[in-house]
Coordinates of C-alpha atoms in Angstrom, one line a residue:
X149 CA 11.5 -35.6 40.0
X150 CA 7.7 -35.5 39.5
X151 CA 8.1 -31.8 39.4
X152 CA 10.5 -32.2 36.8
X153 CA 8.5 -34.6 34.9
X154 CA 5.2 -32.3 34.8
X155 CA 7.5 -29.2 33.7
X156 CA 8.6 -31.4 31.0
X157 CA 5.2 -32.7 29.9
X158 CA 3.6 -29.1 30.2
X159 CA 7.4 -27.8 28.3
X160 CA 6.0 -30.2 25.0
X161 CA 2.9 -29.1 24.9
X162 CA 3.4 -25.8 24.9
X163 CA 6.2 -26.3 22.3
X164 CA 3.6 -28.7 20.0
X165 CA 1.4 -24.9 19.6
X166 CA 4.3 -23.3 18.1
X167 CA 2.8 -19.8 19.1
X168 CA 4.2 -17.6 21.7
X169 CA 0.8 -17.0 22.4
X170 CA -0.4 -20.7 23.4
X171 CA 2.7 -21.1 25.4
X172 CA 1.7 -18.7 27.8
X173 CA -1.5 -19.6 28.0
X174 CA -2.7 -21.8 31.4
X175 CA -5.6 -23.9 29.0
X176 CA -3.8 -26.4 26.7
X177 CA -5.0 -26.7 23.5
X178 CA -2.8 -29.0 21.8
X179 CA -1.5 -32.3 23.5
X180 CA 0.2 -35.3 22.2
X181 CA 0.6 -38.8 23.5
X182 CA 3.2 -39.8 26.0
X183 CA 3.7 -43.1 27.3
X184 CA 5.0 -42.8 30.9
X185 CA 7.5 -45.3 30.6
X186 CA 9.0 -43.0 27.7
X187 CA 9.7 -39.9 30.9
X188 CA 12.5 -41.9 32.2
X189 CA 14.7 -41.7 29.2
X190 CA 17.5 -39.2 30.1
X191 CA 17.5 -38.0 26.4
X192 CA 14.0 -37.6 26.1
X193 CA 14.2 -35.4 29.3
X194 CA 16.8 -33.3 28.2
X195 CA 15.1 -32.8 25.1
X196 CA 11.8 -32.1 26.6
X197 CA 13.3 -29.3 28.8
X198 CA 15.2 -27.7 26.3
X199 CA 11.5 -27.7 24.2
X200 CA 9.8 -26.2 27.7
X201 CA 13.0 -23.6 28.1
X202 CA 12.7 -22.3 24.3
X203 CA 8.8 -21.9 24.7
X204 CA 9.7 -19.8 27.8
X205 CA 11.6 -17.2 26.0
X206 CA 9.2 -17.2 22.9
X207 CA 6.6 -16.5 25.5
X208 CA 9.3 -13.4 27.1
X209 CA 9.2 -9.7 26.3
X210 CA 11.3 -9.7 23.0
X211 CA 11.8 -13.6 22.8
X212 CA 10.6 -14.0 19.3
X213 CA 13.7 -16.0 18.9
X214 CA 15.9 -19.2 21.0
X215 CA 19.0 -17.5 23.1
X216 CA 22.7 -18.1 21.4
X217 CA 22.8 -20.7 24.3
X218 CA 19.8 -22.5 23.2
X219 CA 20.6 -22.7 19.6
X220 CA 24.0 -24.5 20.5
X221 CA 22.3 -26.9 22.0
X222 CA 22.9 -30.9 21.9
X223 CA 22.2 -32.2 18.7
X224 CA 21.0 -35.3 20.1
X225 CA 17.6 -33.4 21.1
X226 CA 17.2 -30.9 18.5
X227 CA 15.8 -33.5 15.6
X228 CA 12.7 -33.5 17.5
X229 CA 12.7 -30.2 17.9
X230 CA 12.8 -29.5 14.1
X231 CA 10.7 -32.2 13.2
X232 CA 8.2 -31.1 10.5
X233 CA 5.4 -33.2 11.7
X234 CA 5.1 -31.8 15.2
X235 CA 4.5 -27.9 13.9
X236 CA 2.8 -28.6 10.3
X237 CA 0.2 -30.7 12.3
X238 CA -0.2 -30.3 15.9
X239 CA -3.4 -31.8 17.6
X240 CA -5.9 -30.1 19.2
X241 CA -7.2 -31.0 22.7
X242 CA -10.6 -33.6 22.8
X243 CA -12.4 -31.2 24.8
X244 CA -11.7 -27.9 22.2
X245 CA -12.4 -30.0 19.2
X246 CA -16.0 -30.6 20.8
X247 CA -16.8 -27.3 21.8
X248 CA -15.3 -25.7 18.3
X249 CA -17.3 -28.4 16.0
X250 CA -20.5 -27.2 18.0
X251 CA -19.4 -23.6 17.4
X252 CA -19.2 -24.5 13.4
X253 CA -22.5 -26.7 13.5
X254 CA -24.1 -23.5 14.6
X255 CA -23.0 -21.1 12.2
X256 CA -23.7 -23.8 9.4
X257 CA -27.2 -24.6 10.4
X258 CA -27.7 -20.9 11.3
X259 CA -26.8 -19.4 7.4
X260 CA -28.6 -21.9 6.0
X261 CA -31.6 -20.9 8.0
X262 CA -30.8 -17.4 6.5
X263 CA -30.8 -18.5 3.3
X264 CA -34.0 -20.4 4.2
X265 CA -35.9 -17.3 5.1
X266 CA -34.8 -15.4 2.0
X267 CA -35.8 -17.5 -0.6
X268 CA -39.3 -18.1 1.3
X269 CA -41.2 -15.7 -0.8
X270 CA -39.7 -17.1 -4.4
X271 CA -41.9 -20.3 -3.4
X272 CA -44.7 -18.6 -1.7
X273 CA -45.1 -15.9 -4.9
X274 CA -47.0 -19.1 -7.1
X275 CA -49.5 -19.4 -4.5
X276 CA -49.9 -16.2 -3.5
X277 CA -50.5 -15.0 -7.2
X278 CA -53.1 -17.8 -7.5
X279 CA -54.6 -16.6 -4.3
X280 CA -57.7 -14.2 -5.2
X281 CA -58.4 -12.8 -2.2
X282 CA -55.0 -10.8 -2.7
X283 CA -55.8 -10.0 -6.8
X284 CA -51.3 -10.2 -7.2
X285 CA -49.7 -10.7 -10.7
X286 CA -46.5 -11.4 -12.0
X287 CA -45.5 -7.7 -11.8
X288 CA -46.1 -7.2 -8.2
X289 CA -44.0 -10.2 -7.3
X290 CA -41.4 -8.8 -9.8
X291 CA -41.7 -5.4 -7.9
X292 CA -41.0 -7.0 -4.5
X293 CA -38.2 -9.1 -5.7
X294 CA -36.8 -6.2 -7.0
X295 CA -36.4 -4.5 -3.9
X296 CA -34.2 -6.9 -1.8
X297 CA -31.3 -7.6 -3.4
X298 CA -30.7 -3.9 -3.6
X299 CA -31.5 -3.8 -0.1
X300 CA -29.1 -7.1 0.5
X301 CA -26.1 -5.7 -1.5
X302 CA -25.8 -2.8 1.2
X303 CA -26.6 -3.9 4.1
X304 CA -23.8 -6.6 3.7
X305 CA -21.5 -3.5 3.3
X306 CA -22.7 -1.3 6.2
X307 CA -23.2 -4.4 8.7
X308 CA -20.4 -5.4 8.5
X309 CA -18.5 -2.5 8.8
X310 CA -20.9 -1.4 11.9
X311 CA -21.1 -5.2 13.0
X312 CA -17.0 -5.1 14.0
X313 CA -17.9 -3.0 16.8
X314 CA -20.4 -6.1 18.5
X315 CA -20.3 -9.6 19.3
X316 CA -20.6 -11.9 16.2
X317 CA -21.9 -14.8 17.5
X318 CA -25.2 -12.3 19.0
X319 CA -25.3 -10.2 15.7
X320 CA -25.6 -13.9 14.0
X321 CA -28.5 -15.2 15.9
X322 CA -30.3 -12.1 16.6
X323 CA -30.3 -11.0 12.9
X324 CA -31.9 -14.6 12.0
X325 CA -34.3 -13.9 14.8
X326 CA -35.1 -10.8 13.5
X327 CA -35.6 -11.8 9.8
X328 CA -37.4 -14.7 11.1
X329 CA -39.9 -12.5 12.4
X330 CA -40.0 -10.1 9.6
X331 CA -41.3 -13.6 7.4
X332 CA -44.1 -14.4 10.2
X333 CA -45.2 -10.5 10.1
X334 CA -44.9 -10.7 6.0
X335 CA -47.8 -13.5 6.1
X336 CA -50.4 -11.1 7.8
X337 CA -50.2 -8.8 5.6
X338 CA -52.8 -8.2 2.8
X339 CA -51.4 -5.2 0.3
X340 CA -48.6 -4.4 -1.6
X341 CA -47.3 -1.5 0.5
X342 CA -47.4 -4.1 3.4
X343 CA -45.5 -6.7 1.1
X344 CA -42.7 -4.3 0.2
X345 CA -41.9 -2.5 2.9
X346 CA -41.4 -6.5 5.3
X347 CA -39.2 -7.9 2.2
X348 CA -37.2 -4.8 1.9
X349 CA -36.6 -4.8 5.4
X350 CA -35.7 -8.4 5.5
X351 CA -32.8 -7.6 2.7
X352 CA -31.6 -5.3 5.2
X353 CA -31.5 -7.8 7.9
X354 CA -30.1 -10.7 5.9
X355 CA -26.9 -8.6 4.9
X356 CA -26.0 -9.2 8.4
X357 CA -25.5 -13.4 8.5
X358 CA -22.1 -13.7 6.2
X359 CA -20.0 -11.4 8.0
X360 CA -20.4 -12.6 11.4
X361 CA -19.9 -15.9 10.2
X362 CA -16.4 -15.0 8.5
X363 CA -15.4 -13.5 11.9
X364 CA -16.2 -16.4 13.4
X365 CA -14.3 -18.8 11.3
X366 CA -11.2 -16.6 11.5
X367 CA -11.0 -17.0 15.4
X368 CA -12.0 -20.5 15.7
X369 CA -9.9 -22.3 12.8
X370 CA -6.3 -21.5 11.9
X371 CA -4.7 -20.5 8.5
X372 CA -3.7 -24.6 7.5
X373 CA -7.1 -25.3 8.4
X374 CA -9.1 -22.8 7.6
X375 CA -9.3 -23.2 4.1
X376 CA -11.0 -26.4 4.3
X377 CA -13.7 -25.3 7.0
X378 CA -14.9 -22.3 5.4
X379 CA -15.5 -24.7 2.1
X380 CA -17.3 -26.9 4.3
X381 CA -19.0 -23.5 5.9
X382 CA -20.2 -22.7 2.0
X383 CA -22.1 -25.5 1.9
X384 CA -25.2 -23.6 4.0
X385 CA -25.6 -21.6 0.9
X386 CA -26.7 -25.2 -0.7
X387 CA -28.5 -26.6 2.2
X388 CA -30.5 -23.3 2.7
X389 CA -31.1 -23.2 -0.9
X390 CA -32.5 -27.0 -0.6
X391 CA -34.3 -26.6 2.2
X392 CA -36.7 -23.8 1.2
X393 CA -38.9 -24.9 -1.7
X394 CA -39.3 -28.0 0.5
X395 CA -40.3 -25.7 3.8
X396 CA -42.0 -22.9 2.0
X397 CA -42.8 -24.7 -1.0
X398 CA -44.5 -27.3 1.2
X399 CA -46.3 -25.5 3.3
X400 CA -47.6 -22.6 0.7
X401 CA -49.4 -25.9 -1.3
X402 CA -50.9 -27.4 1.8
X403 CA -51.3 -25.0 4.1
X404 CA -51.8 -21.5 1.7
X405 CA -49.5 -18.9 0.9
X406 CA -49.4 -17.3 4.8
X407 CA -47.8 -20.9 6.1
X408 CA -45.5 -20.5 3.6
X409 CA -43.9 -17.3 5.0
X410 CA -44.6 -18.2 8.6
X411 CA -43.1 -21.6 8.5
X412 CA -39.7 -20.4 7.7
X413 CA -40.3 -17.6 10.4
X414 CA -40.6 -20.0 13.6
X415 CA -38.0 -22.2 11.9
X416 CA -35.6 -19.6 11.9
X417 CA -36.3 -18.4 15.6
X418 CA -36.1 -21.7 16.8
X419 CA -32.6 -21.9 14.9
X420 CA -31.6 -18.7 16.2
X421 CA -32.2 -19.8 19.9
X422 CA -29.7 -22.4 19.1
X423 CA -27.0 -20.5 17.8
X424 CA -26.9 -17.8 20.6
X425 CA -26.2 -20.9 22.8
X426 CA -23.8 -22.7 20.7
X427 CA -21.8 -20.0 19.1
X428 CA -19.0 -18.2 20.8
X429 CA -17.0 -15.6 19.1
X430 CA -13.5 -16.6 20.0
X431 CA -12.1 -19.7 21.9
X432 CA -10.8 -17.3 24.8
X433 CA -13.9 -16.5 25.4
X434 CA -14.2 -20.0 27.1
X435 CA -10.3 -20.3 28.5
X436 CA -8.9 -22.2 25.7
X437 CA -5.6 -20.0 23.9
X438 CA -6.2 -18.5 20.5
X439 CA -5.8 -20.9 17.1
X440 CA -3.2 -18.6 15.8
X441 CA -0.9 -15.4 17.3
X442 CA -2.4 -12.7 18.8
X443 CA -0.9 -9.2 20.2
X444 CA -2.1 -10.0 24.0
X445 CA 0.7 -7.2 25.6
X446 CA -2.0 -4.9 28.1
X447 CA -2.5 -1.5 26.7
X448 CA 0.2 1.3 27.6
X449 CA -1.1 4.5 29.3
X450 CA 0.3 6.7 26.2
X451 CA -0.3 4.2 23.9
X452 CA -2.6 5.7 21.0
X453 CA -6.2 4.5 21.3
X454 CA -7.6 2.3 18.6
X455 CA -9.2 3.9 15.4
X456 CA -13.0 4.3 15.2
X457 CA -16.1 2.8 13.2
X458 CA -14.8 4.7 9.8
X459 CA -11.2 5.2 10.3
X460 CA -10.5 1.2 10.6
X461 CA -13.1 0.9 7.3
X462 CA -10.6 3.2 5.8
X463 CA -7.2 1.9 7.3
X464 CA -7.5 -1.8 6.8
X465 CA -10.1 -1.9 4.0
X466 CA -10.3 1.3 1.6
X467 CA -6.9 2.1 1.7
X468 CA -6.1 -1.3 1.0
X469 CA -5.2 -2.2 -3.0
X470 CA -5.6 -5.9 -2.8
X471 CA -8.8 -5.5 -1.1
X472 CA -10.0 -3.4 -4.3
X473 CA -8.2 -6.3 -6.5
X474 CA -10.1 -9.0 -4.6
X475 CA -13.2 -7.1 -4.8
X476 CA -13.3 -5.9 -8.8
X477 CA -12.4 -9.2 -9.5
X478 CA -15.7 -10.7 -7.0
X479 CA -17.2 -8.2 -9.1
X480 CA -16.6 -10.2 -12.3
X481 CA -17.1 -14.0 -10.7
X482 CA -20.7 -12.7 -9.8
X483 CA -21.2 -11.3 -13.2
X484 CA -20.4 -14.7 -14.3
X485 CA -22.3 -16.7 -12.1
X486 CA -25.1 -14.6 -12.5
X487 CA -25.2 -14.7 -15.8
X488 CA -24.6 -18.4 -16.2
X489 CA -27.9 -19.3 -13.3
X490 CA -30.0 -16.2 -15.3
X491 CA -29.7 -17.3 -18.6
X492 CA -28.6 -20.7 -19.1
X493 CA -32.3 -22.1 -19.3
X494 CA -33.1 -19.4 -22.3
X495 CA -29.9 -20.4 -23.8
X496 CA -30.9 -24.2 -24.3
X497 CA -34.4 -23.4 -25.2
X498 CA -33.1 -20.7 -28.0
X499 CA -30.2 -21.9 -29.3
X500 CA -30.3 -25.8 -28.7
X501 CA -33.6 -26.8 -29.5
X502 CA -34.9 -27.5 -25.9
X503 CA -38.8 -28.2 -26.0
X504 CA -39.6 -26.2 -22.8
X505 CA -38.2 -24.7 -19.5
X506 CA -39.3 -27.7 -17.1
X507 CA -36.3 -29.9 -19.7
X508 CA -33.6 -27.0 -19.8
X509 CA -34.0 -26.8 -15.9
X510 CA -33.0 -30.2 -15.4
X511 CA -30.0 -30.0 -17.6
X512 CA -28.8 -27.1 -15.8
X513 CA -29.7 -28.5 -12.3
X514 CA -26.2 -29.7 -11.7
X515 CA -24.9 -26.4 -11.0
X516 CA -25.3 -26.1 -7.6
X517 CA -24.5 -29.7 -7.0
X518 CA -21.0 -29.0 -8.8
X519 CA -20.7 -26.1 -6.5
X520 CA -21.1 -28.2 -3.4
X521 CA -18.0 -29.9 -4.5
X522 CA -16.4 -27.5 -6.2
X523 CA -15.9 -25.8 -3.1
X524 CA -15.2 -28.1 -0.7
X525 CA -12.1 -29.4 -2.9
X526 CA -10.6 -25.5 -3.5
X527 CA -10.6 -25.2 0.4
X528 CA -8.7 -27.9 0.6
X529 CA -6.5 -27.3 -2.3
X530 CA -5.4 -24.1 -0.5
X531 CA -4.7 -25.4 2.5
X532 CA -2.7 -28.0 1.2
X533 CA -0.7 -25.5 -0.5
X534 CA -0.4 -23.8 2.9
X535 CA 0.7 -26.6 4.7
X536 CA 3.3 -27.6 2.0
X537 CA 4.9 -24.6 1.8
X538 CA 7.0 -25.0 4.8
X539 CA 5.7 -21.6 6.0
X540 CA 7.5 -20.0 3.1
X541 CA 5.5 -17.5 0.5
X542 CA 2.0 -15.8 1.4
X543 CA -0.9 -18.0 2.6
X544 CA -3.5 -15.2 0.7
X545 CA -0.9 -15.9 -2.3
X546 CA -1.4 -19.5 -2.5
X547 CA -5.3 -19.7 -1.9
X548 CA -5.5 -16.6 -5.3
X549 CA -3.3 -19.7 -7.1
X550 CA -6.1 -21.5 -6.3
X551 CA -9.0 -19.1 -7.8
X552 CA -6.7 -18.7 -10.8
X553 CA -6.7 -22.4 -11.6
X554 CA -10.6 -22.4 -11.2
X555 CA -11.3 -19.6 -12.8
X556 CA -9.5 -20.6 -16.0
X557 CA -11.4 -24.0 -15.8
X558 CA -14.9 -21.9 -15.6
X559 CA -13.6 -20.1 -19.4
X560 CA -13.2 -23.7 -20.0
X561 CA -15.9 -25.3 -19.2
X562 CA -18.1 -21.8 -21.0
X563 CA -16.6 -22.8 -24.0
X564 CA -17.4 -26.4 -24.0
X565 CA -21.2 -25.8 -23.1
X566 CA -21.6 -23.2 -26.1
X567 CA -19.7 -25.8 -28.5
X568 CA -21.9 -29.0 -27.5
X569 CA -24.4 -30.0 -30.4
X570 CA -28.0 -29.2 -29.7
X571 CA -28.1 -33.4 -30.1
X572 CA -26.3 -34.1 -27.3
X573 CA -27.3 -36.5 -24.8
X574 CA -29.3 -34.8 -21.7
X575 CA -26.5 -36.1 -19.0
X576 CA -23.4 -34.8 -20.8
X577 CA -24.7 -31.5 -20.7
X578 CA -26.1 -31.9 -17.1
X579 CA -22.5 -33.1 -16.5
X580 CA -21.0 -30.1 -18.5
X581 CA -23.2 -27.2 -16.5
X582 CA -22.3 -29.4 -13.1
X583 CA -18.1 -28.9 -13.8
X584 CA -18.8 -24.4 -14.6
X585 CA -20.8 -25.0 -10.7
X586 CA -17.5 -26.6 -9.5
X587 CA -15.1 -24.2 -10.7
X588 CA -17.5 -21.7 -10.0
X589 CA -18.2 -21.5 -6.8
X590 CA -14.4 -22.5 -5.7
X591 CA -13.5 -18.7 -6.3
X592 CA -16.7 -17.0 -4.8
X593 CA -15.8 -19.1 -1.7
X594 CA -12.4 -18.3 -1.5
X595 CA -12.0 -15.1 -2.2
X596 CA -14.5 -14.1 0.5
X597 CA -11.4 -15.9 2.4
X598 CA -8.6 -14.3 1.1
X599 CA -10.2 -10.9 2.2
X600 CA -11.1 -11.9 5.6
X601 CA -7.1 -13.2 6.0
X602 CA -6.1 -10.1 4.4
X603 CA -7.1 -7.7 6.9
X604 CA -7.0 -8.1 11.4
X605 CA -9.3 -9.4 13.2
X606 CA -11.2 -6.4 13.9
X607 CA -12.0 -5.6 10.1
X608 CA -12.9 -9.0 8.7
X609 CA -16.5 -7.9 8.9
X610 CA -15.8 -4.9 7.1
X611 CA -14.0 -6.5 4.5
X612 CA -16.5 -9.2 3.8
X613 CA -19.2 -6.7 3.9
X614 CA -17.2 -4.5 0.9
X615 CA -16.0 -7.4 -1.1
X616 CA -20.1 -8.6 -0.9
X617 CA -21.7 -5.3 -2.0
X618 CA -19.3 -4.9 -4.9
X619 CA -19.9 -8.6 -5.4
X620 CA -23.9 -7.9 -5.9
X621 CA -23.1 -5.3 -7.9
X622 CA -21.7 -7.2 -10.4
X623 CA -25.0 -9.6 -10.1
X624 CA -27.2 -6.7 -10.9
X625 CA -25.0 -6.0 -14.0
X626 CA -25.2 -9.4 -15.2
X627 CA -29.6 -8.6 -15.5
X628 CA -30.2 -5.9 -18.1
X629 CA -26.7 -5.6 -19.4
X630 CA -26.0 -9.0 -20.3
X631 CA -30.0 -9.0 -21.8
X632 CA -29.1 -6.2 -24.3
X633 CA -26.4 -8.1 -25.2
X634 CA -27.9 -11.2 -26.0
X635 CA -30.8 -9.0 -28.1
X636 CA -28.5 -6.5 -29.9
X637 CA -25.9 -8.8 -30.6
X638 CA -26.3 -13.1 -30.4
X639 CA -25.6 -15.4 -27.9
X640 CA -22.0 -15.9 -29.0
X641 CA -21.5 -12.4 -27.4
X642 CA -23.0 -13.1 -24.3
X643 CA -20.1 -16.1 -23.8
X644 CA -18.0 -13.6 -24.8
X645 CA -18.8 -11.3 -22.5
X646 CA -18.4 -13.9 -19.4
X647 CA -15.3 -15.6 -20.9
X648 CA -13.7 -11.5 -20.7
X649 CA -15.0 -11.3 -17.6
X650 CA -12.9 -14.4 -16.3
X651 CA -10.0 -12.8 -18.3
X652 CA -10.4 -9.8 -16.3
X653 CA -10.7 -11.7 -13.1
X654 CA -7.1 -13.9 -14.0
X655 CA -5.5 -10.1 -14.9
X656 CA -6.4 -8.6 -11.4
X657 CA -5.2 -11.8 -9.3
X658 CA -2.1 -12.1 -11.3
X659 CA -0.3 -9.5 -8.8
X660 CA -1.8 -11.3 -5.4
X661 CA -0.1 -14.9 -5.9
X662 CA 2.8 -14.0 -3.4
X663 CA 0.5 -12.1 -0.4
X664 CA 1.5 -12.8 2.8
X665 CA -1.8 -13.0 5.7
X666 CA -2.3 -10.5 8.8
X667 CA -1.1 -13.1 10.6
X668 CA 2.2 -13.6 8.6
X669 CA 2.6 -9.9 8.6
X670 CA 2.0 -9.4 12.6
X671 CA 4.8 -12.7 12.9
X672 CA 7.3 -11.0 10.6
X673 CA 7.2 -7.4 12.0
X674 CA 7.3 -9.2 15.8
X675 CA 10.7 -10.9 14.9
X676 CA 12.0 -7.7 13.2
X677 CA 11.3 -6.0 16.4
X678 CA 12.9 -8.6 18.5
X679 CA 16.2 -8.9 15.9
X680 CA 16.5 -4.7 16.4
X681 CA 16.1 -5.2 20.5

């Protein structure tokens, strides 16, 4: 009977994962409460074996779907079977939802220790102009500058596509070790050849940070769910971004310009140290069962090997026309946001009568605040829209709906900051500037997503590093274009030109709102094979 009992118990939790996967997996990781006085109901029992029998034949060669037998089952125990509740929301295991939050802690405080050692030099360049022992100006700094985001845009394309091929959670730490040190080596140097060659090298390096940490949040946090974590995950971009004139800033002022390089350097080691031990790249890496479905049949003799470095690129990426939707239109968000953070402070001062750049800034200062929220809310819009969908219609589909909303609220939100009088009060226009940050950055976080869910597991990397070199592409075009623009032909052009741009963006989702996930795809063409069988 005790037998019985524990066959039961181990039946419903298998059941509670609803993946074939998880219920043939030894580690549990979901359980639910069970009072033990609840075991001796005979209907409970019946019910709970039935779960435990239907699990078995999911788990089975070809069992994709319950026997004839099983489906004529009592009624009396098939309400909980079908109950909503238990496979929309299923709770993980105590022990997993420690280990994964100390997995997601480490790939938050780790990019935002990246974005902490890229923007070191932007608050060391004051001090190191001022400096006359290094005789710098304005256009040396610009020179340097210049270099790394060129540098950035494609190394984010060829790590990741390399990167698939190694473990991300060691590529993650070890590249913010490495551009750690590339800031402590930049602060002995003394000429411009010196300066250059470190900052270009640390573009290169950097490119390597967001695509681990997309192929980490794939494995650890489901489709429902993932939405909101990877919202959460944006927020390093902010926390970096806050973090640095504080670190470098700081230092450069008290200690002189050298502190401000190194400073970020032996942060950023000491942070790296931390996420090689926290970070793992998968949960079965420590025994617990995989968030979502995996193919986990062992490899046939004659079965065809897998494709290399180039051929997967091509495969699941290149070859893929929603990736190229999802990445022209990334192309177009960055020339937007670009444009707005570039030229929003010469805007004011120009065209509304702003006394100088120090006033301007501050009405403009809500942008990255807005973005904060902006995209914490659009992770969790999509997943809500995920969740109540009843698994019907594509999970990519319903987080585009998403981007499509925001992006029409960024047109929006253009066209009120271009029609408020020059006399308006300082907070509604801080107000104004923090609402084009929250629609914003809602679609640069989530279509980063939608690529990553687009493609297997073994590609995310490659996807996020494509999507983010045509993204930077589209920020270099928002620099000298968009500033002939403005000269040749008014600033009422320049809205118009990143109101089309939005238009553009809307146009190139509008085919994407039904796409189904890797995952979906994988499920569907597992039960087609078990229907033909």
């Amino acid at each position: 009977m005790l037998t019985g009992q524990a066959q039961s118990r181990s039946g419903l939790r298998q059941y509670c994962c609803s993946s074939s996967v998880c219920a043939a997996r030894k580690v549990p990781l979901y359980r639910r409460s069970i009072e033990p006085a609840s075991l001796s109901s005979p209907t409970l029992l019946r019910g709970m074996r039935l779960r435990a029998n239907s699990a078995a034949a999911a788990a089975s060669p070809g069992g994709d779907e319950p026997s004839k037998d099983q489906a004529a089952a009592p009624a009396q125990a098939a309400p909980a079977a079908a109950t909503p509740a238990v496979a929309e929301a299923p709770s993980y295991s105590p022990d997993f939802i420690r280990r994964r939050l100390l997995v997601f802690v480490g790939i938050v405080i780790g990019y935002s220790s990246y974005y902490l050692t890229r923007n070191s030099l932007t608050y060391t360049a004051p001090v190191m102009v001022a400096d006359p022992v290094l005789h710098m100006d304005i256009t040396q700094i610009g020179a340097m500058t210049s270099i790394f985001p060129i540098a950035y845009g494609m190394s984010k394309f060829v790590s990741g596509v390399l990167g698939a091929k190694f473990s991300p959670s060691v590529l993650l730490a070890g590249g913010l070790m490495a551009t750690a040190a590339v800031n402590i080596a930049f602060g002995f140097g003394t000429s411009l050849a010196w300066f250059c060659f470190f900052w270009a090298l640390n573009g290169t390096l950097q490119g390597v940070g967001g695509p681990c940490c997309a192929r980490i949040l794939t494995t650890w946090f489901a489709s429902k769910e993932r939405g909101t974590y990877w919202g959460m995950w944006n927020i390093a971009h902010n926390l970096g971004g806050f973090a640095a004139p504080l670190v470098a800033g700081g230092f450069a002022k008290a200690m002189g310009w050298k502190w401000g390089m190194w400073a970020p350097g032996i942060i950023g080691i000491v942070v790296g140290i931390f996420v090689l031990l926290a970070c793992r790249d998968k949960p079965e890496d420590l025994g617990y069962p995989a968030v979502e479905p995996t193919d986990s049949k062992p490899k046939k003799k004659d079965e065809k090997p897998k494709a290399d470095i180039w051929g997967s690129l091509m495969n699941s990426v290149l070859k893929n026309p929603f990736i190229w939707g999802m990445a022209l239109t990334y192309f177009f968000i960055y020339v937007v946001r670009q444009g707005v953070t570039s030229w929003f402070v010469f805007y004011l001062i120009k065209e509304k009568g702003i006394e100088d750049a120090a006033q301007a800034a501050v009405r403009v200062s809500g942008l990255e605040l807005g973005g904060l929220v902006g995209s914490l809310i659009a992770g969790r819009l999509s997943d809500g829209l995920i969740r109540n969908s009843g698994g019907k219609g594509g999970n990519v589909g319903k987080r585009v709906t998403v981007v499509m909303w925001y992006t029409v609220g960024i047109a929006l939100a253009l066209l009120a900051f271009q029609a408020l009088p020059a006399a308006i009060p300082a907070a509604v226009q801080w107000f104004n500037v923090f609402m084009i940050g929250f629609f914003l950055y809602g679609p640069q976080m989530l279509i980063g997503l939608c690529g990553a869910e687009l493609v297997g597991p073994d590609s995310v990397g490659a996807s996020e590093g494509f999507l983010g070199w045509i993204a930077y592409l589209g920020a270099a075009n928002a620099g000298i274009p968009l500033s002939i623009i403005v000269k040749e032909y008014g600033w009422n052009a320049y809205f118009s030109t990143l109101i089309g741009a939005c238009a553009v963006a809307l146009l190139l989702l509008s085919p994407m709102t039904k796409l189904r996930s890797f995952v979906q795809r994988e499920t569907a063409r597992k039960e087609r094979l078990a229907k033909e069988q």
